[in-house]
Amino acid sequence: MCSANAPTPRRWDGTSARSPRSRSLRVDADSPTRLVRSAQPGRCPDCGNRVDWHPYTNGDDRAVGLHPQELPAAAVPALSRWHVSSGIAHPAHDGTPWCRIPHTALCPARSAPAALTPQLTALRRHLALHTRRLINNGTLTTPAAPPSLERTEPCSPAHPIAHLLGVHYIASHPIGAIQCVAQTRQRHRCTRPVLDDQAPHGTWTLAPTTLINHRSRPGETMAVYDLTHLAFAEQMRWRHQHCPGHAASSAADLALTEWEPFDPRLHQQHIHQRLPRGGRKQHRGA
């Protein structure tokens, strides 16, 4: 008696000769991140070592840089143990023998924490040697000393404060250098800036220094790139950090957005009390 089902073709080693049907990846509508992968790889700007950026479960859209490799939990102090679940970083241990650790605890460009185990001390020394090699071959340049005179303030803030969707954010790059995070047809990150000459611009203005609870500090102002007068869709484009060509893109992003909720207590050094030179003319609302 013969079976009605045709036998599955096999290779010489017994594995199936049929190729699995490919499936396209997509981002769920309720996903906490638009990234397909669980982490965004990068490098520390201070020491040049590898860092994995993960969304941080603190409710304010910040990303935390973790050392890219898991470490034995016994070698990491309890307060420095993190774990990653569904692509989201959690500042706690999950009970497994392994854990993650923030890069700031190992960064050789920072002061060493007081409580470092011998294993972490050796790892920190290894990262310091790699930093030295990067400096010697010219890959990493040490930051120049900041100017001491207040009147040498740059034309455009390096970390501008923007107001959109009713929230103050701080960016990691000047307004004109904020890069689109969308995915192109070639599956590369888009190289175009979010600021576009053909799209409405924001307006530089002096605004009261606002605290997290929306209270203002009396008598204190700060330069803000105001986008609140733009249409809601245009503000969402800025919030998603997309260029006009990818404003309606449904593809997964290839990088985390660099917006961070502004906190005057944490970002005091980035508060500018004067408008950028030429800001009124360059970024006039349309």
Short mmCIF file of C-alpha atoms in Angstrom, two decimals:
data_model
loop_
_atom_site.label_atom_id
_atom_site.label_comp_id
_atom_site.label_asym_id
_atom_site.label_seq_id
_atom_site.Cartn_x
_atom_site.Cartn_y
_atom_site.Cartn_z
CA MET A 1 0.00 0.00 0.00
CA CYS A 2 1.49 3.31 -1.09
CA SER A 3 1.22 6.58 0.76
CA ALA A 4 -0.84 9.30 -0.91
CA ASN A 5 1.68 11.97 0.14
CA ALA A 6 4.71 12.51 -2.09
CA PRO A 7 8.00 12.13 -0.23
CA THR A 8 9.81 15.32 0.63
CA PRO A 9 13.00 15.66 -1.46
CA ARG A 10 16.09 15.35 0.68
CA ARG A 11 19.75 16.18 0.29
CA TRP A 12 22.49 13.61 0.84
CA ASP A 13 22.73 14.55 4.52
CA GLY A 14 19.01 14.12 5.12
CA THR A 15 18.06 17.80 5.25
CA SER A 16 15.12 19.06 3.23
CA ALA A 17 15.95 20.20 -0.29
CA ARG A 18 13.09 22.68 -0.33
CA SER A 19 13.98 26.27 0.46
CA PRO A 20 11.77 27.89 3.08
CA ARG A 21 9.43 30.53 1.73
CA SER A 22 10.84 33.96 2.54
CA ARG A 23 8.76 36.32 4.63
CA SER A 24 8.99 40.08 4.63
CA LEU A 25 9.63 41.78 7.94
CA ARG A 26 7.26 44.46 9.14
CA VAL A 27 6.81 46.67 12.16
CA ASP A 28 3.62 46.19 14.18
CA ALA A 29 1.51 49.26 14.76
CA ASP A 30 1.85 48.89 18.54
CA SER A 31 5.62 48.28 18.47
CA PRO A 32 7.55 50.53 20.89
CA THR A 33 10.23 51.02 18.23
CA ARG A 34 10.25 51.32 14.43
CA LEU A 35 13.49 49.35 14.17
CA VAL A 36 13.34 45.81 12.77
CA ARG A 37 16.48 44.79 14.61
CA SER A 38 16.61 44.84 18.40
CA ALA A 39 19.54 47.24 18.64
CA GLN A 40 21.12 50.02 16.64
CA PRO A 41 24.89 49.50 16.46
CA GLY A 42 27.13 52.51 16.83
CA ARG A 43 30.32 53.78 18.39
CA CYS A 44 30.91 55.86 21.47
CA PRO A 45 31.84 59.40 20.35
CA ASP A 46 34.23 59.72 23.30
CA CYS A 47 36.23 56.46 23.14
CA GLY A 48 35.33 54.99 19.72
CA ASN A 49 34.34 51.55 21.06
CA ARG A 50 31.25 49.69 19.87
CA VAL A 51 27.91 50.43 21.52
CA ASP A 52 24.45 48.91 21.02
CA TRP A 53 21.70 51.51 21.33
CA HIS A 54 18.42 50.20 22.72
CA PRO A 55 15.16 52.00 23.45
CA TYR A 56 14.95 52.53 27.19
CA THR A 57 11.85 51.62 29.16
CA ASN A 58 11.58 54.94 30.96
CA GLY A 59 8.71 56.40 28.97
CA ASP A 60 10.54 59.42 27.55
CA ASP A 61 11.88 57.98 24.26
CA ARG A 62 15.50 57.94 25.34
CA ALA A 63 18.00 55.34 24.14
CA VAL A 64 20.66 53.76 26.32
CA GLY A 65 24.04 52.57 25.07
CA LEU A 66 24.90 49.06 26.24
CA HIS A 67 28.12 47.10 25.87
CA PRO A 68 27.49 44.87 22.82
CA GLN A 69 28.30 41.59 24.61
CA GLU A 70 26.63 39.82 27.49
CA LEU A 71 28.67 39.43 30.67
CA PRO A 72 28.43 36.95 33.54
CA ALA A 73 26.02 38.43 36.06
CA ALA A 74 28.35 37.51 38.92
CA ALA A 75 31.01 39.85 37.48
CA VAL A 76 28.70 42.88 37.31
CA PRO A 77 27.56 44.90 40.35
CA ALA A 78 23.84 44.56 41.00
CA LEU A 79 23.12 48.24 40.26
CA SER A 80 24.76 47.97 36.82
CA ARG A 81 22.92 44.87 35.61
CA TRP A 82 20.58 45.39 32.66
CA HIS A 83 18.67 43.01 30.42
CA VAL A 84 17.04 43.34 27.01
CA SER A 85 13.57 42.00 26.34
CA SER A 86 11.78 42.39 22.98
CA GLY A 87 14.38 44.93 21.95
CA ILE A 88 13.74 47.17 24.98
CA ALA A 89 16.45 47.72 27.61
CA HIS A 90 15.46 47.31 31.25
CA PRO A 91 17.61 48.59 34.16
CA ALA A 92 17.30 45.39 36.17
CA HIS A 93 18.49 41.80 36.18
CA ASP A 94 16.20 39.10 34.77
CA GLY A 95 17.58 36.31 36.95
CA THR A 96 19.63 34.58 34.24
CA PRO A 97 23.39 33.90 34.61
CA TRP A 98 24.07 36.65 32.05
CA CYS A 99 23.36 40.37 31.89
CA ARG A 100 24.17 43.54 29.97
CA ILE A 101 26.01 46.60 31.29
CA PRO A 102 25.84 50.27 30.22
CA HIS A 103 28.80 51.39 28.17
CA THR A 104 29.26 54.40 30.46
CA ALA A 105 30.42 52.04 33.22
CA LEU A 106 33.23 50.79 30.97
CA CYS A 107 34.03 53.84 28.83
CA PRO A 108 37.76 54.63 29.20
CA ALA A 109 37.05 58.30 28.42
CA ARG A 110 35.09 58.61 31.67
CA SER A 111 36.16 58.34 35.27
CA ALA A 112 36.18 54.75 36.48
CA PRO A 113 33.30 53.85 38.82
CA ALA A 114 34.29 53.07 42.39
CA ALA A 115 32.81 49.55 42.39
CA LEU A 116 34.53 47.69 39.55
CA THR A 117 35.11 43.95 39.73
CA PRO A 118 38.41 42.51 38.44
CA GLN A 119 36.63 41.24 35.32
CA LEU A 120 35.23 44.69 34.52
CA THR A 121 38.60 46.31 35.23
CA ALA A 122 40.24 44.00 32.68
CA LEU A 123 37.49 44.72 30.13
CA ARG A 124 37.83 48.46 30.69
CA ARG A 125 41.60 48.16 30.16
CA HIS A 126 40.99 46.29 26.89
CA LEU A 127 38.65 49.07 25.68
CA ALA A 128 41.24 51.69 26.65
CA LEU A 129 43.88 49.94 24.52
CA HIS A 130 41.48 49.90 21.58
CA THR A 131 40.82 53.62 22.06
CA ARG A 132 44.55 54.30 22.05
CA ARG A 133 44.92 52.39 18.75
CA LEU A 134 42.09 54.41 17.21
CA ILE A 135 43.76 57.67 18.28
CA ASN A 136 47.17 56.56 16.99
CA ASN A 137 45.88 55.66 13.52
CA GLY A 138 43.79 58.82 13.26
CA THR A 139 40.39 57.12 13.33
CA LEU A 140 39.40 58.84 16.58
CA THR A 141 40.18 62.46 17.30
CA THR A 142 40.20 63.85 20.81
CA PRO A 143 37.72 66.71 21.33
CA ALA A 144 39.14 70.21 21.32
CA ALA A 145 38.92 72.35 24.43
CA PRO A 146 35.75 74.50 24.47
CA PRO A 147 36.21 78.25 23.98
CA SER A 148 36.29 80.22 27.21
CA LEU A 149 34.70 83.42 25.90
CA GLU A 150 30.93 83.60 25.84
CA ARG A 151 30.92 85.77 22.73
CA THR A 152 32.40 82.92 20.69
CA GLU A 153 29.03 81.14 20.78
CA PRO A 154 28.47 79.28 17.47
CA CYS A 155 26.00 80.46 14.86
CA SER A 156 23.93 77.28 15.22
CA PRO A 157 23.68 75.29 18.48
CA ALA A 158 25.32 71.88 18.29
CA HIS A 159 22.48 70.45 20.39
CA PRO A 160 19.45 72.59 19.51
CA ILE A 161 16.23 72.66 21.48
CA ALA A 162 13.10 72.18 19.36
CA HIS A 163 9.45 72.63 20.27
CA LEU A 164 7.02 70.31 18.48
CA LEU A 165 3.81 68.51 19.38
CA GLY A 166 3.72 70.50 22.62
CA VAL A 167 7.00 69.03 23.91
CA HIS A 168 10.51 70.47 24.08
CA TYR A 169 13.14 68.12 22.64
CA ILE A 170 16.92 68.35 22.35
CA ALA A 171 18.74 66.97 19.30
CA SER A 172 22.21 65.49 18.89
CA HIS A 173 23.04 67.55 15.78
CA PRO A 174 22.37 71.07 14.48
CA ILE A 175 18.96 71.58 12.90
CA GLY A 176 20.31 71.44 9.36
CA ALA A 177 22.35 68.29 10.05
CA ILE A 178 19.58 66.08 11.47
CA GLN A 179 19.55 63.08 9.12
CA CYS A 180 16.54 61.07 8.02
CA VAL A 181 16.34 57.63 9.66
CA ALA A 182 14.10 56.03 7.03
CA GLN A 183 15.04 53.02 4.90
CA THR A 184 15.65 53.49 1.17
CA ARG A 185 14.75 51.02 -1.59
CA GLN A 186 18.34 49.78 -1.47
CA ARG A 187 17.85 49.08 2.26
CA HIS A 188 20.29 51.77 3.28
CA ARG A 189 19.66 54.69 5.61
CA CYS A 190 18.46 57.80 3.80
CA THR A 191 21.18 60.45 3.64
CA ARG A 192 18.87 63.44 3.20
CA PRO A 193 18.31 65.92 6.04
CA VAL A 194 14.96 66.42 7.74
CA LEU A 195 15.17 70.15 7.06
CA ASP A 196 14.21 70.74 3.43
CA ASP A 197 14.07 73.93 1.37
CA GLN A 198 10.78 72.84 -0.23
CA ALA A 199 9.05 72.16 3.11
CA PRO A 200 7.87 74.63 5.76
CA HIS A 201 10.54 75.63 8.25
CA GLY A 202 10.45 76.35 11.93
CA THR A 203 11.25 79.68 13.55
CA TRP A 204 14.01 80.48 16.02
CA THR A 205 12.56 82.24 19.03
CA LEU A 206 13.36 83.01 22.65
CA ALA A 207 11.11 81.05 25.00
CA PRO A 208 10.95 80.70 28.78
CA THR A 209 13.09 77.90 30.17
CA THR A 210 10.47 75.23 30.80
CA LEU A 211 10.75 72.46 33.37
CA ILE A 212 9.45 68.93 32.90
CA ASN A 213 6.22 69.81 34.75
CA HIS A 214 5.65 72.66 32.25
CA ARG A 215 6.47 75.34 34.81
CA SER A 216 8.75 78.15 33.68
CA ARG A 217 11.79 79.47 35.42
CA PRO A 218 11.17 83.17 36.10
CA GLY A 219 13.40 85.50 34.12
CA GLU A 220 15.19 82.73 32.17
CA THR A 221 14.87 82.29 28.41
CA MET A 222 16.38 79.91 25.87
CA ALA A 223 16.71 79.76 22.09
CA VAL A 224 14.15 77.31 20.70
CA TYR A 225 13.49 76.12 17.15
CA ASP A 226 9.70 76.40 17.20
CA LEU A 227 7.74 74.01 14.95
CA THR A 228 4.37 74.24 16.68
CA HIS A 229 2.92 76.55 14.00
CA LEU A 230 3.31 73.82 11.36
CA ALA A 231 0.61 71.32 10.45
CA PHE A 232 0.27 68.24 12.63
CA ALA A 233 1.50 65.95 9.84
CA GLU A 234 4.58 68.11 9.37
CA GLN A 235 5.34 68.05 13.11
CA MET A 236 4.97 64.25 13.08
CA ARG A 237 7.46 64.11 10.19
CA TRP A 238 9.99 65.97 12.32
CA ARG A 239 9.21 63.78 15.33
CA HIS A 240 9.72 60.60 13.28
CA GLN A 241 12.88 62.20 11.82
CA HIS A 242 11.93 61.64 8.19
CA CYS A 243 12.75 63.74 5.15
CA PRO A 244 9.78 64.90 3.01
CA GLY A 245 10.36 61.99 0.61
CA HIS A 246 9.86 59.46 3.43
CA ALA A 247 7.14 61.33 5.32
CA ALA A 248 4.58 58.59 4.62
CA SER A 249 6.99 55.65 4.56
CA SER A 250 5.73 52.47 6.24
CA ALA A 251 9.08 50.67 6.05
CA ALA A 252 11.09 50.06 9.19
CA ASP A 253 13.61 52.71 10.18
CA LEU A 254 17.32 51.93 10.15
CA ALA A 255 18.29 54.12 13.11
CA LEU A 256 16.85 55.46 16.32
CA THR A 257 15.53 58.99 16.30
CA GLU A 258 17.87 61.36 18.12
CA TRP A 259 15.19 63.41 19.86
CA GLU A 260 15.48 63.43 23.64
CA PRO A 261 12.98 65.14 25.96
CA PHE A 262 14.53 68.38 27.13
CA ASP A 263 15.33 68.71 30.83
CA PRO A 264 16.99 72.02 31.85
CA ARG A 265 18.63 70.32 34.81
CA LEU A 266 20.32 67.70 32.62
CA HIS A 267 20.93 69.87 29.56
CA GLN A 268 21.99 73.11 31.22
CA GLN A 269 25.15 73.34 29.07
CA HIS A 270 23.06 73.32 25.88
CA ILE A 271 20.82 76.26 26.82
CA HIS A 272 21.58 79.35 24.71
CA GLN A 273 20.05 82.64 25.77
CA ARG A 274 20.68 84.33 22.42
CA LEU A 275 19.22 83.55 19.02
CA PRO A 276 21.58 81.99 16.46
CA ARG A 277 23.04 84.55 14.10
CA GLY A 278 20.99 84.58 10.93
CA GLY A 279 18.44 82.23 12.48
CA ARG A 280 15.47 84.48 11.82
CA LYS A 281 16.27 84.66 8.11
CA GLN A 282 17.29 81.06 7.55
CA HIS A 283 14.49 79.32 9.43
CA ARG A 284 11.48 81.54 8.90
CA GLY A 285 8.16 79.71 9.04
CA ALA A 286 6.32 79.19 5.79
#
